[in-house]
XYZ file of C-alpha atoms in Angstrom:
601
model
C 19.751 -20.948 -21.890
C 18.643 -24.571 -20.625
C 14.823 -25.121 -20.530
C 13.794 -27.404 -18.599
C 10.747 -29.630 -19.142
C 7.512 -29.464 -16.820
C 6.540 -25.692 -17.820
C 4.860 -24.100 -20.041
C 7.405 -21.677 -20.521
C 5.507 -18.507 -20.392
C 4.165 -15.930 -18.088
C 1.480 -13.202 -18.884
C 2.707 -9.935 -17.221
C -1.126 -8.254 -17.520
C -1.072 -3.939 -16.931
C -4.387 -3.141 -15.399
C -3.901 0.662 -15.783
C -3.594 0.654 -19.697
C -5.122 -2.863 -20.293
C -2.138 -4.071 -22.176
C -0.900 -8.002 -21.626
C 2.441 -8.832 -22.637
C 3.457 -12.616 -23.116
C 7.068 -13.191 -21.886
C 9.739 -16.087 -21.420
C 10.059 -17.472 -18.289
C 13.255 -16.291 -16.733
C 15.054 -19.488 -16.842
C 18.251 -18.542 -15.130
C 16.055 -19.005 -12.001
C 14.439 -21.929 -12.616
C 17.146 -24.398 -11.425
C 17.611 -21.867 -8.152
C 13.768 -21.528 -7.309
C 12.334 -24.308 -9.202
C 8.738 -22.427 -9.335
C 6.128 -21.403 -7.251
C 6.902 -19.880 -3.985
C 10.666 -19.720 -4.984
C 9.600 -18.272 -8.156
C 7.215 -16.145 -7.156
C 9.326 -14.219 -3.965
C 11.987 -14.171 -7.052
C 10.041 -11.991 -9.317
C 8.725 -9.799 -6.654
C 12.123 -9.197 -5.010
C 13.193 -8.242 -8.518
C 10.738 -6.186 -9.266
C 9.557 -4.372 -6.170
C 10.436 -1.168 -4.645
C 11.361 -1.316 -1.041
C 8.674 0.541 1.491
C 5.925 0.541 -1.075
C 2.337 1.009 0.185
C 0.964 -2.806 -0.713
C -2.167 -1.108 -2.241
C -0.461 1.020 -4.479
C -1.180 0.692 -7.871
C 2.921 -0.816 -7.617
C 2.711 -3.647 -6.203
C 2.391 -6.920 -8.065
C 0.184 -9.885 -7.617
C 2.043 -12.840 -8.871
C -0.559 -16.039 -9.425
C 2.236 -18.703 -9.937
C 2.313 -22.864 -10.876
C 4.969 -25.029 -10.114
C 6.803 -27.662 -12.351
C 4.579 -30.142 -10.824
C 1.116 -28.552 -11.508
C -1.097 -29.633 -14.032
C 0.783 -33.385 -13.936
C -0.702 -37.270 -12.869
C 1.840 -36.593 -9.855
C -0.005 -36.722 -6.751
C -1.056 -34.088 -4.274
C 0.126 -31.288 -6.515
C -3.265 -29.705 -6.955
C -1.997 -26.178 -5.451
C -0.500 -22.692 -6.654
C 0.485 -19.808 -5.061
C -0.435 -16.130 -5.172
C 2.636 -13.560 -3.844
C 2.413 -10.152 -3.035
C 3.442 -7.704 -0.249
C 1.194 -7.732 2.185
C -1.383 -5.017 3.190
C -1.656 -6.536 6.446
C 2.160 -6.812 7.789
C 4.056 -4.903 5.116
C 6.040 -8.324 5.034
C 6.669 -10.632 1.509
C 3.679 -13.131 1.391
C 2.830 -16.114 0.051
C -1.065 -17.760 -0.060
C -2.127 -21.092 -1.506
C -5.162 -22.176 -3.290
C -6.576 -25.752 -4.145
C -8.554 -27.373 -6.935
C -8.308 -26.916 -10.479
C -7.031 -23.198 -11.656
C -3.399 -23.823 -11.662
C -3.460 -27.106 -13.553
C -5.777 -25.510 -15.944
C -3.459 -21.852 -15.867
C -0.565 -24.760 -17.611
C -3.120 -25.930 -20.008
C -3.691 -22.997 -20.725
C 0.089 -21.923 -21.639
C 1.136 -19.810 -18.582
C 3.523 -20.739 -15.839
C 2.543 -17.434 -13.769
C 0.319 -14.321 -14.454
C 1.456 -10.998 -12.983
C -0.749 -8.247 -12.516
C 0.443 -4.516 -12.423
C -1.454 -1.687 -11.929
C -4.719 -0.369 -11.430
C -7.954 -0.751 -13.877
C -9.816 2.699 -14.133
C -12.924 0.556 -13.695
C -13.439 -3.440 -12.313
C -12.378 -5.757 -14.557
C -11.580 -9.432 -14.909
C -9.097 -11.622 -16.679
C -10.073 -13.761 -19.504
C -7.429 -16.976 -20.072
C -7.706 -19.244 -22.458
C -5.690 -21.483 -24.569
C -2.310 -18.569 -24.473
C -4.554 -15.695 -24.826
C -5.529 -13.154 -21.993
C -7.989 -10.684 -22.298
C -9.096 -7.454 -20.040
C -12.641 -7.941 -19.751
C -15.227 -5.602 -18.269
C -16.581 -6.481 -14.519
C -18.705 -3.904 -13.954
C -21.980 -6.114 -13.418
C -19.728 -8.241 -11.170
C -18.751 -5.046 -8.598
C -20.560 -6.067 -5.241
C -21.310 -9.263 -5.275
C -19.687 -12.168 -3.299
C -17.190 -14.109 -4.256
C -19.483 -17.297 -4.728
C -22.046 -15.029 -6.866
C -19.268 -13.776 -9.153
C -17.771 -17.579 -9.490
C -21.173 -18.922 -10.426
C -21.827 -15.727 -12.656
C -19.349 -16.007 -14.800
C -19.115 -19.904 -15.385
C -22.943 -19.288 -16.376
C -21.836 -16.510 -18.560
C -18.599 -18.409 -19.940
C -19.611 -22.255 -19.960
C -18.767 -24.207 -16.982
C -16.767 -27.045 -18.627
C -13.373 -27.314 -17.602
C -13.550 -23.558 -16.724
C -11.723 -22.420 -12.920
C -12.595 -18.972 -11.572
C -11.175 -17.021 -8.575
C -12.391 -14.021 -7.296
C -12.744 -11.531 -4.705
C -15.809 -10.565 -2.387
C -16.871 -7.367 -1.293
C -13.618 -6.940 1.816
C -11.173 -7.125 -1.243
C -13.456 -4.201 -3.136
C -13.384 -2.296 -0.053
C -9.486 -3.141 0.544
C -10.537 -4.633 4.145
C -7.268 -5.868 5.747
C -8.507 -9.514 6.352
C -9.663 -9.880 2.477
C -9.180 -13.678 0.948
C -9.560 -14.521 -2.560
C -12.157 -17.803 -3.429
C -11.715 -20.192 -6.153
C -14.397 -22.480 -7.576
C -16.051 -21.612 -4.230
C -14.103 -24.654 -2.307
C -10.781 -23.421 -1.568
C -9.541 -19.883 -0.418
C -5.884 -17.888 -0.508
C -6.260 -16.523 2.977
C -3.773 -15.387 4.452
C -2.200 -11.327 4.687
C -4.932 -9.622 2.630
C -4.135 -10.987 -0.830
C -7.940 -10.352 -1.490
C -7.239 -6.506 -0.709
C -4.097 -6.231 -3.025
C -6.459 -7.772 -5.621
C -9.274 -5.434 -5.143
C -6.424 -2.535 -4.385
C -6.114 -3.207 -8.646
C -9.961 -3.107 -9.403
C -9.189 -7.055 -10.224
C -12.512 -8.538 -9.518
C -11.879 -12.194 -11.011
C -10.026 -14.403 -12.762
C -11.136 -16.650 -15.279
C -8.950 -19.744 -17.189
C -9.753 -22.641 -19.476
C -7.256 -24.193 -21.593
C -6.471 -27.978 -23.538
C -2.778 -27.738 -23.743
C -0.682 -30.738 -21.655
C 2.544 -30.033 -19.437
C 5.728 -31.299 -21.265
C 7.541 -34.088 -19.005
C 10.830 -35.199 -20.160
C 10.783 -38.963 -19.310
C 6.863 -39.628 -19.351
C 6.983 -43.796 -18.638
C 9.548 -43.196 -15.582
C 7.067 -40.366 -14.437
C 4.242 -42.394 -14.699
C 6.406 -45.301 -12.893
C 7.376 -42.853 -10.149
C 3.942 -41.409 -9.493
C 2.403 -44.891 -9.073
C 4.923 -46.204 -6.819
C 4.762 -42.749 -4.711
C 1.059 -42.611 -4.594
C 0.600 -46.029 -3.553
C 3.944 -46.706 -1.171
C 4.062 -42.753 0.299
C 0.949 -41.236 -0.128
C -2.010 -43.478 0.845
C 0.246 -44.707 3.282
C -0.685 -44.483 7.204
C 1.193 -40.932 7.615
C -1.093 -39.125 5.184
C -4.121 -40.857 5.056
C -6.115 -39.208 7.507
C -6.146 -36.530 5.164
C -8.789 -38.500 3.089
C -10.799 -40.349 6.165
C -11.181 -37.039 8.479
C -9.247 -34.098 6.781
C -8.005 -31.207 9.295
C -10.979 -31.647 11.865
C -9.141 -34.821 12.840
C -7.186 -32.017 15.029
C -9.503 -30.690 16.932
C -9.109 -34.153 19.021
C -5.500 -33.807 19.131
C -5.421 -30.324 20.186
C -8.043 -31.177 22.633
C -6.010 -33.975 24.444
C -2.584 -31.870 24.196
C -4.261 -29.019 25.914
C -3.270 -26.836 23.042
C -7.125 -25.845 21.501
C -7.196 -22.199 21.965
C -10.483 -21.236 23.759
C -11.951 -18.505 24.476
C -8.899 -15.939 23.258
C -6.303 -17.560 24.033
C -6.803 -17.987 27.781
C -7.475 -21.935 27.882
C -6.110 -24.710 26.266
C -9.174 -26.741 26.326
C -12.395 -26.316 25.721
C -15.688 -28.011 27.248
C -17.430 -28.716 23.878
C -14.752 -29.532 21.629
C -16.652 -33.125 21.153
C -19.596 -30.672 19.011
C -17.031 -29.218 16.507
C -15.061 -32.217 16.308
C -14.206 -34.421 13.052
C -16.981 -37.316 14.326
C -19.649 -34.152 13.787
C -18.516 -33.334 10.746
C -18.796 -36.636 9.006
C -22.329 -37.016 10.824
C -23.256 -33.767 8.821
C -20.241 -35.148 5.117
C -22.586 -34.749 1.907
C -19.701 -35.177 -0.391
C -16.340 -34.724 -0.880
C -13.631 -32.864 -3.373
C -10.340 -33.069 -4.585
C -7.703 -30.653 -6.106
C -6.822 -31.924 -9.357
C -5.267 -35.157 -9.676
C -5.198 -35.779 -6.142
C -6.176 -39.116 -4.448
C -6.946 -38.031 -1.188
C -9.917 -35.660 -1.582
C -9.617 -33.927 1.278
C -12.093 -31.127 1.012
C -15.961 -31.861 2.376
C -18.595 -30.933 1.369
C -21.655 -30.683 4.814
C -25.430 -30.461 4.316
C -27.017 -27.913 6.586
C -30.819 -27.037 6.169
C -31.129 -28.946 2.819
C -28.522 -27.222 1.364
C -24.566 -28.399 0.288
C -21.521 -26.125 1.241
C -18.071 -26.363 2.316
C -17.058 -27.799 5.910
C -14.756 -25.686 7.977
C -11.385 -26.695 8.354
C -9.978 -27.118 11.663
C -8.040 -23.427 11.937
C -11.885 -22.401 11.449
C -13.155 -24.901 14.068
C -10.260 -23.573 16.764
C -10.855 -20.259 15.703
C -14.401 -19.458 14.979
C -15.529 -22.549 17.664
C -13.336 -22.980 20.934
C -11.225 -19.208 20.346
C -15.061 -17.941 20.571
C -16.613 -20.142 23.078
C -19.131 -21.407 20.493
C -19.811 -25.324 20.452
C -22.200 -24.738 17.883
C -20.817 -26.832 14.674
C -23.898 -25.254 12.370
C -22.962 -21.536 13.270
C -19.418 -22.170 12.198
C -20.383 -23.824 9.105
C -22.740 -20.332 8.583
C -19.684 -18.280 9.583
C -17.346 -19.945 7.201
C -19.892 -19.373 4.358
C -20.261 -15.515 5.268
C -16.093 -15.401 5.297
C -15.718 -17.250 2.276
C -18.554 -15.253 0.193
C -17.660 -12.039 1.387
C -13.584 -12.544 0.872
C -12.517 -12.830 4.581
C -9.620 -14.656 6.441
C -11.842 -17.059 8.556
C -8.385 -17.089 11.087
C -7.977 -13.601 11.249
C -11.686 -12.956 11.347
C -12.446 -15.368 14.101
C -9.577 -14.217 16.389
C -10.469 -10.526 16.004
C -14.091 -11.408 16.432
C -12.569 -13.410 20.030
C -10.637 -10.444 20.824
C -13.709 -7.900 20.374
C -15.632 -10.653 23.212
C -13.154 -10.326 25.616
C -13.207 -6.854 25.513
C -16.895 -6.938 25.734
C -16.786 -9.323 28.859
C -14.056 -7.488 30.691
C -16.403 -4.439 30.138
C -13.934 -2.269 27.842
C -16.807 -1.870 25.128
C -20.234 -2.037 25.197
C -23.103 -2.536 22.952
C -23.259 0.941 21.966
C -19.920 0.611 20.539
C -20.231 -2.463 18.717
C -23.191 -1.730 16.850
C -26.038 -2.902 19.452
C -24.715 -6.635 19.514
C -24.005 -8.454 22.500
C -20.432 -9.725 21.936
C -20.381 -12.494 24.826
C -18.084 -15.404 23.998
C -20.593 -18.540 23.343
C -22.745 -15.705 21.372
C -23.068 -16.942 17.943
C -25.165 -14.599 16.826
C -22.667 -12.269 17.352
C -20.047 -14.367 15.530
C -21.884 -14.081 12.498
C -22.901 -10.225 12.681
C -19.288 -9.198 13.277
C -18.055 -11.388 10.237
C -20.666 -9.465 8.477
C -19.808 -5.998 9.431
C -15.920 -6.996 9.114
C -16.746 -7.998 5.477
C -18.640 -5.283 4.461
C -16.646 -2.810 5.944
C -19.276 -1.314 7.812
C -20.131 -0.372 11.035
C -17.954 -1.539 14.093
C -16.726 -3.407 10.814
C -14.636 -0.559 10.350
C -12.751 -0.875 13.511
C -12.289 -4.472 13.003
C -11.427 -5.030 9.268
C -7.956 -4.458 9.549
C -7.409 -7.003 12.219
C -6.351 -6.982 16.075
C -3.082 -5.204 15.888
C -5.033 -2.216 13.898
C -8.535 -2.285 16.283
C -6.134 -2.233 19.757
C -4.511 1.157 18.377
C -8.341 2.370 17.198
C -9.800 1.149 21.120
C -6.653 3.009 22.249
C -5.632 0.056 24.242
C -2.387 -1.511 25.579
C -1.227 -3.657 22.783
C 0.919 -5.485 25.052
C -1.777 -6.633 27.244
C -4.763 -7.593 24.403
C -2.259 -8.279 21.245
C -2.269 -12.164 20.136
C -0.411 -11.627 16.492
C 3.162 -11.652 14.947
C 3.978 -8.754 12.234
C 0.358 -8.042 12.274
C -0.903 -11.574 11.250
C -2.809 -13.545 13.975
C -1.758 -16.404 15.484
C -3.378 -20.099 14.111
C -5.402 -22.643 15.711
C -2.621 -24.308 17.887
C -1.665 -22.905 21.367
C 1.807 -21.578 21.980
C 2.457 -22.322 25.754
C 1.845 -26.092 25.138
C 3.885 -26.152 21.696
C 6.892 -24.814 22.279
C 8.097 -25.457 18.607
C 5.134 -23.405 17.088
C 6.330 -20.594 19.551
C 9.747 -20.557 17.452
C 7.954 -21.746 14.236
C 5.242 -18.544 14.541
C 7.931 -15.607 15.557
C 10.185 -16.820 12.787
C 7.765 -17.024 10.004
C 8.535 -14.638 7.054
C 4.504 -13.597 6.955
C 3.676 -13.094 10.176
C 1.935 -15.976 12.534
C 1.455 -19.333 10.535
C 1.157 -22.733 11.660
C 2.103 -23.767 8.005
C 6.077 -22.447 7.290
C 7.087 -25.230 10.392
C 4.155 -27.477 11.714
C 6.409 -28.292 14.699
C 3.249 -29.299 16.520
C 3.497 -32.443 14.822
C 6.930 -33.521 16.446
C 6.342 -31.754 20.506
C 2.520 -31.567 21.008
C 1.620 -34.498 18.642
C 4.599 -36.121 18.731
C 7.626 -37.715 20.809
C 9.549 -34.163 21.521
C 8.961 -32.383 25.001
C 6.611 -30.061 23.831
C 7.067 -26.948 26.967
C 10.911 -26.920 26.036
C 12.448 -25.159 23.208
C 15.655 -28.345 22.951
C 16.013 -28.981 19.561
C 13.549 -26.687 18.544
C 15.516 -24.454 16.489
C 17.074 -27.455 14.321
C 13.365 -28.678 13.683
C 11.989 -25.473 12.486
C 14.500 -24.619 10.395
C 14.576 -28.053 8.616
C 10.476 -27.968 8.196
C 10.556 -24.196 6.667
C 13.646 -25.189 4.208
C 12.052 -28.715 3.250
C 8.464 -26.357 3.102
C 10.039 -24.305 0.803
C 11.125 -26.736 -2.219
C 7.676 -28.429 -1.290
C 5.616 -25.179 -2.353
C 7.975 -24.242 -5.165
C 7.571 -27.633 -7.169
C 4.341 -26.742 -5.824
C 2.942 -30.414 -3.410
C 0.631 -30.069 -0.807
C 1.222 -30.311 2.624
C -0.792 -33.234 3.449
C 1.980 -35.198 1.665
C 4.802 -35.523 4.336
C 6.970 -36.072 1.465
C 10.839 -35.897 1.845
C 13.677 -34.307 -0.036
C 14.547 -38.187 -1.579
C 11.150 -38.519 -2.933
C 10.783 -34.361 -3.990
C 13.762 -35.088 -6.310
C 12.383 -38.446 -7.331
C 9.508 -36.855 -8.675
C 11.592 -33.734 -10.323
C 14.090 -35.833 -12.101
C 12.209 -36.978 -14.895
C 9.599 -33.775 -15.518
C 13.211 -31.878 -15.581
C 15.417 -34.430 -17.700
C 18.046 -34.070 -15.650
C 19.217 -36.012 -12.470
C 18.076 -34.009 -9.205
C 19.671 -35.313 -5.768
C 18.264 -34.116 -2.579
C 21.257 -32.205 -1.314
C 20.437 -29.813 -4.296
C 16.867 -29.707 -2.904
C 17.834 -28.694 0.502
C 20.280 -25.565 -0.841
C 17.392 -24.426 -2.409
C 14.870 -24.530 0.194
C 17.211 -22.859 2.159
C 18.341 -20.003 -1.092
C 14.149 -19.121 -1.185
C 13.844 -18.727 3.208
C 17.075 -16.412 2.852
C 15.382 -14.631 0.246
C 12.064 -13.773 2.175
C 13.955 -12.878 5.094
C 15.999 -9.973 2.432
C 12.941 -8.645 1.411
C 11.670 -8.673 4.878
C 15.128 -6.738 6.176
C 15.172 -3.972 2.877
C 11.448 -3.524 4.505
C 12.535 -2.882 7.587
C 12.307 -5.998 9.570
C 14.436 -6.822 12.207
C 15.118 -9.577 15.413
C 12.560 -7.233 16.995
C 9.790 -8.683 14.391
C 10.190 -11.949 15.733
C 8.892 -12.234 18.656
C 5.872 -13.746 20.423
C 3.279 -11.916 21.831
C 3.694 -10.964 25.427
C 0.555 -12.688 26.443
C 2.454 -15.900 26.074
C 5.132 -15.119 28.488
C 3.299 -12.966 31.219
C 0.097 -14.985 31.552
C -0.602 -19.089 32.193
C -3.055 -20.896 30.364
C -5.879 -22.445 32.146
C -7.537 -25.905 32.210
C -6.227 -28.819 30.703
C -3.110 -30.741 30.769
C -1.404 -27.513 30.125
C -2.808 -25.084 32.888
C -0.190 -23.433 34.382
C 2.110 -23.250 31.541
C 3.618 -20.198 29.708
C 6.836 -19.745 27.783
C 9.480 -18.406 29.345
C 11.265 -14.953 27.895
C 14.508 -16.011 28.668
C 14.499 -19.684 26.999
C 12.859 -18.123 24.320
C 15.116 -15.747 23.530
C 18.314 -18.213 23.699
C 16.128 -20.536 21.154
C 16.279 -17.664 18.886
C 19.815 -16.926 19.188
C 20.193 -20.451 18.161
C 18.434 -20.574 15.168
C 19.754 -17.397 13.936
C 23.297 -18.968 14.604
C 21.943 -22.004 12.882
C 20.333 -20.046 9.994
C 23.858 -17.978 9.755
C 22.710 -15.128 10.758
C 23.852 -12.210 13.130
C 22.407 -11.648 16.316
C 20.081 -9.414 14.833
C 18.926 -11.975 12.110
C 20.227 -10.307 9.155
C 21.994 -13.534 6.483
C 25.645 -12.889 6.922
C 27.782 -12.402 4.453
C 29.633 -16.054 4.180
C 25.454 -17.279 4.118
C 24.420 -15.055 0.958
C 27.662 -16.164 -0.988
C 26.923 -19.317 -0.216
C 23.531 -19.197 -1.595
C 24.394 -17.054 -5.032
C 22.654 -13.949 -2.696
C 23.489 -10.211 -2.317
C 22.634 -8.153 0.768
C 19.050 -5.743 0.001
């Protein structure tokens, strides 16, 4: 069997319920037809997963996976992946972390860890240097996630040490739960952190001193250089390092695409007090993942002390979605999410959701605890995130996110529901970005501005944003090229290309890689998701937008007035399920899966 360089070659496959690790090969018949990473990772959990499983059964896997990339001097390749099912759509999902652990999981000797089972009592995993170890987390059960981090790097030695870990919502299994990492950078997205805690998993620990074999070191070296300086700190991706993501709330601003005030306006009166200009008025310091040169992560002083700056899905979110132009209280509500294990998108939108209700007089204050859930009210912003991540109270209504509280308020979900599969829709308005309409109902975790940022081309770009022409081409070219880009695994603030993808992943393989190989493969790992979506029971149904965004008009802006229409929509999908080569009903047909080496679920 051909090993390739650029891994370490192993995986630890870790049983919770017995405390027994086993050490195994990487399956290297897949490497050349999922690289690593996301392809990998939906790989191994296809494999290995029985259909209609309850994603907090003991069952399910979490799969913490590198790519052939991580751990290298190639820039913006900082990231790894977790994959699981998720507890919060039932759909295969994929979540991404920054910083350090993944180039130190390589040095370490592992490619991947999977995690099976459930510990009888909370535990954490000890890496280091090819061993793992089961170690007792008892003393760790209740804290946050930034407690347990800073615990056990005082317990352990902070050098070259990278934590993740869970916060009280991923003990509790709370729908929305995230898992933190060096207390910087979160996996989100689809209740990883509840799958974690599901296991009795509190944290993960790693340290290693190992190196990642490359095949052709000089030409990598070359390569990186030439990429770093001629692609990467080039004018395309270099507001990633001056601004970082708040740079959008501007954008979104002037496009009329900012959601405010749940979804009902497309601008928002003090989007110039979240904005990126406050943010570096407030910048103590900045971070990068590893071996990345644009440091995107800031650091904010607020009342003499340091923590992390929201990103702009938390500024849309938590700041215009709620009415609050109060940059402090989402820095305070981004710290509550991030310590307690929360989904700051998820969280803020249900949190928007439970003040519209409140306005429109559908609950009261007796129902929500005693607080006062008026939009601009960021005191109730911060008691809801709270009660949402501590599982208690109204928290209890709300943990499990909008789809789940609409059902528990017994209310219409067609009128109040702002989600797809279950997941809630990101920080960039619909009805003024056509192409994240398409780019949301299509996505194979439910609502995420991330599998096609189509905004880029209509909204920000040169395409007619209210029209869905060429639409289905786009998206389906940005969630194939997406993909390869979070299999090799390179961060999405690198617009990098296919040509420059195989550039860099000719000489860590050894082998020549061309582009066109690249491409089949991004599109092998979408039709792969969308099987284990279909043996789940997903259908054309599943993909489809909210009907908030075809019955009602935004407001404000240089969008009022707009909406998508049902009918165009509906065409647009027909076209990229032709386009994909699919049915009608978006199941792969058969001609697709033989071209792609796939069988039918």
């Amino acid at each position: 069997m051909l090993k390739l360089k650029g891994y370490a070659g192993k995986l630890a496959r870790v049983d919770l319920t017995n405390h027994k690790v086993r050490v195994e090969d990487l399956r290297w018949k897949w490497i050349l037809k999922y690289i690593g990473g996301k392809g990998l990772g939906f790989r191994y959990l296809y494999e290995e997963l029985q259909p209609k499983l309850d994603p907090l059964s003991p069952k399910n896997k979490l799969i913490f996976m590198t790519g052939p990339l991580s751990g290298t001097i190639a820039p913006a390749t900082g990231k790894y992946v977790v994959v699981t099912k998720s507890p919060r759509t039932g759909t295969i999902v994929d979540s991404y972390f920054g910083g350090t652990f993944g180039a130190r999981l390589k040095f370490a000797g592992f490619d991947a860890i999977i995690v099976e089972g459930k510990a009888k009592n909370p535990a954490y995993l000890k890496i280091e240097d090819g061993k793992v170890k089961v170690e007792d987390a008892s003393h760790l059960w209740g804290m946050g996630a930034y407690d347990t981090i800073t615990t056990i790097k005082s317990d352990e030695g902070n050098g070259k040490l990278s934590v993740l870990a869970i916060g009280p919502a991923g003990e509790n299994l709370v729908g929305l739960a995230s898992i933190n990492v060096d207390v910087i950078w979160n996996a989100g997205r689809g209740g990883v952190g509840a799958v974690m805690g599901s296991k009795n998993l509190k944290a993960i620990a790693v340290r290693g001193e190992g190196r990642v074999p490359i095949a052709d070191e000089e030409k990598f070296k070359i390569v990186s250089k030439e990429l770093t300086e001629k692609s990467v700190l080039t004018e395309n991706n270099i507001w990633a390092k001056t601004d970082g993501t708040p740079a959008i709330v501007d954008l979104s601003q002037t496009a009329g695409i900012l959601p405010t005030r749940y979804f009902k306006n497309g601008v928002f009166e003090d989007y110039d007090k979240i904005n990126t200009d406050v943010v570096k008025a407030y910048l103590a310091e900045v971070r990068a993942c590893y071996a990345c040169p644009l440091a995107c992560k800031r650091l904010v002083r607020i009342r003499d002390r340091v923590v992390k700056a929201p990103e702009y899905e938390t500024l849309a979110t938590a700041g215009s979605n709620c009415g609050i132009g109060d940059f402090e209280a989402i820095v305070d509500f981004n710290y509550i999410c991030g310590n307690l294990g929360i989904d700051t998108i998820s969280t803020a939108n249900t949190i928007a959701f439970t003040m519209e209700l409140y306005e429109s007089g559908i609950l009261k204050r007796d129902m929500l605890d005693g607080i006062e859930a008026n939009f601009r009210n960021k005191d109730a912003l911060l008691k809801l995130a709270e009660k949402i991540g501590r599982n208690e109270g109204v928290g209890k209504t709300l943990s499990n996110g909008v789809r789940t509280a609409i059902k528990k308020f017994g209310l219409n979900p067609q009128k109040y529901a702002v989600d797809v599969k279950g997941l809630e829709i990101p920080g960039y308005e619909p009805r003024g970005t056509w192409g994240m309409a398409l780019a949301y109902s299509t996505s194979d975790r439910g609502a995420c501005h991330l599998r096609a940022w189509a905004v880029s081309q209509d909204a920000f770009g040169s395409m007619e944003p209210k029209t869905f022409k060429d639409k289905p081409a786009l998206v389906i070219n940005l969630e194939n090229l997406n993909s390869v880009k979070w299999s090799l695994i390179v961060c999405d603030f690198w617009l990098i290309n296919y040509n420059e993808m195989a550039t860099l992943l000719s000489p860590v393989w050894g082998r020549i890689v061309k582009p066109e190989e690249l491409k089949l493969i991004g599109e092998r790992i979408w039709n792969l998701g969308r099987l284990f979506n279909i043996r789940e029971g997903f259908s054309r149904k599943d993909d489809k937008l909210p009907p908030k965004f075809f019955n009602q008009s935004l407001t404000g802006g240089s969008t009022a007035g707009a909406k998508v229409s049902e009918e165009e929509f509906d065409k647009a999908l027909n076209e990229y399920y032709e386009l994909r080569g699919w049915n009608l009903k978006g199941i792969p047909k058969e001609e697709t899966l033989g071209k792609l080496g796939l069988k039918p679920p």
